[in-house]
Short mmCIF file of C-alpha atoms in Angstrom, two decimals:
data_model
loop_
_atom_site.label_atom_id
_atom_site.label_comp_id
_atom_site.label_asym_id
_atom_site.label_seq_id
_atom_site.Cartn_x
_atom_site.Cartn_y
_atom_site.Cartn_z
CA UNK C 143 -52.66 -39.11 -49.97
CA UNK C 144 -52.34 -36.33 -47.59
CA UNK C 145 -54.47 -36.22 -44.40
CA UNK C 146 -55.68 -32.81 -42.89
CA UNK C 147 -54.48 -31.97 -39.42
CA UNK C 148 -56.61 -29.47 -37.08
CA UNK C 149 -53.26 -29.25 -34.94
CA UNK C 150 -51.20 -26.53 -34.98
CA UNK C 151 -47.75 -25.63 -33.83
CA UNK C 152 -45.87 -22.13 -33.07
CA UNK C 153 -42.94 -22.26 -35.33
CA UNK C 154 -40.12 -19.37 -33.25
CA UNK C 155 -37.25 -19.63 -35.30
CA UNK C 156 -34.92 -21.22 -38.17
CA UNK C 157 -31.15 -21.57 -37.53
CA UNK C 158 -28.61 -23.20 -39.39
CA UNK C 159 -27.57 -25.99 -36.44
CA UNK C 160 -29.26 -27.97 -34.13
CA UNK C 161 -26.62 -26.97 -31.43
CA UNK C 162 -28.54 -22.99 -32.19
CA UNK C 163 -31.52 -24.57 -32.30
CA UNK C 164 -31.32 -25.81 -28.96
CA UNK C 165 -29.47 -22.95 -27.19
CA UNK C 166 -32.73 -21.07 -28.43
CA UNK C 167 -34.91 -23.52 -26.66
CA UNK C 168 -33.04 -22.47 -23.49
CA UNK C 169 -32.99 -18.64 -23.87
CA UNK C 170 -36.77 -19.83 -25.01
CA UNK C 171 -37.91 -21.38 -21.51
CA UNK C 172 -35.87 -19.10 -19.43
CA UNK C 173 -36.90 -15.75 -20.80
CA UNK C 174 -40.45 -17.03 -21.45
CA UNK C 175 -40.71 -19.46 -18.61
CA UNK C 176 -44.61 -18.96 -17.86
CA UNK C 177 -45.30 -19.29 -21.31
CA UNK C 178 -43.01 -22.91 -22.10
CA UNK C 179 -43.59 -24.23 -18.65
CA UNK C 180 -46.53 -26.43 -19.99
CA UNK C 181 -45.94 -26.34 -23.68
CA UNK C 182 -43.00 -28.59 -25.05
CA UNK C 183 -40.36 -26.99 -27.64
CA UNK C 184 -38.92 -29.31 -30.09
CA UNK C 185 -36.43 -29.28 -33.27
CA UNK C 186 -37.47 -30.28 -36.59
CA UNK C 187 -35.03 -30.75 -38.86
CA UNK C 188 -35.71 -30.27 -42.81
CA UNK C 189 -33.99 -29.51 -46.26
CA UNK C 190 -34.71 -25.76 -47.46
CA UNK C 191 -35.45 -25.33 -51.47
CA UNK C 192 -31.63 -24.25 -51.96
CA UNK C 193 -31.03 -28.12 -50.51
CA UNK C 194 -29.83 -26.74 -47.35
CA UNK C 195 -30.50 -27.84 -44.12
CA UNK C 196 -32.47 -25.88 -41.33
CA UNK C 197 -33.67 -26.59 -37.96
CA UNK C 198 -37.15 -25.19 -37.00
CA UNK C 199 -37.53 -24.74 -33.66
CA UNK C 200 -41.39 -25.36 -32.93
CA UNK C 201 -44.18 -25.84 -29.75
CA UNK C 202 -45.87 -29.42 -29.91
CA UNK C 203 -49.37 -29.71 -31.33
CA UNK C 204 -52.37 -27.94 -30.12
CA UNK C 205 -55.32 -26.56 -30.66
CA UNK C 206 -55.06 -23.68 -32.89
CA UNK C 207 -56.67 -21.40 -30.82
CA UNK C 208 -53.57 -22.00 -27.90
CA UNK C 209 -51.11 -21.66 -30.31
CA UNK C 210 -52.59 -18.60 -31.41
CA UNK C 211 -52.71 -17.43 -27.45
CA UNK C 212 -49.20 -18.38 -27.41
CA UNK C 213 -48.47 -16.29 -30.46
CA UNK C 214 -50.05 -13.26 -29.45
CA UNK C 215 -48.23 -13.68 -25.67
CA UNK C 216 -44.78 -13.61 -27.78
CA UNK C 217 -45.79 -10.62 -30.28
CA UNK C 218 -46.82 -8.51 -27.14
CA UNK C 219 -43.26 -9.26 -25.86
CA UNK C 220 -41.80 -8.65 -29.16
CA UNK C 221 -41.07 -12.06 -29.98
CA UNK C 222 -41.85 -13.37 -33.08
CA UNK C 223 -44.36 -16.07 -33.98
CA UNK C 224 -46.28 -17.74 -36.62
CA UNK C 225 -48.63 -20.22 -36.45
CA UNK C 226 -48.28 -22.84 -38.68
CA UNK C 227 -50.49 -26.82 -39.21
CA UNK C 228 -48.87 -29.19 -37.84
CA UNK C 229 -47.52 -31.76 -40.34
#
């Protein structure tokens, strides 16, 4: 039984390690420091459909109307952004 979330989070990026993952948390909050200096980043680790894995480097959950702000602050910047529910 799955239950429906009304969280979102702001998925910025896929990389092959954790160790990438995190270096782009750090080029995240220092390039983008007004943006991440309330909302936490965090890796999520999962198995693509080829069975390898990837590390998504996401916000935390929020309302979807923040994470959309957040979003469009990042497109504007040219910085790419989707919103996605939170799982």
């Amino acid at each position: 039984r799955r239950t429906v979330s009304n969280l979102f989070v702001a998925q910025l990026g896929s990389y092959a390690s954790s160790e990438q993952a995190n270096e782009g948390i750090h080029y995240l909050k220092s390039t983008f420091k007004d943006t991440f200096k309330v909302l936490e980043l965090s890796v999520v680790s999962k198995t693509s459909r080829s069975g390898q894995r990837i590390y998504d480097l996401v916000t935390e959950k929020s309302e979807r109307s923040e994470i959309e702000n957040v979003c469009n602050s990042l497109w504007e910047q040219r910085f790419g952004c989707f919103v996605t529910a939170a799982n």
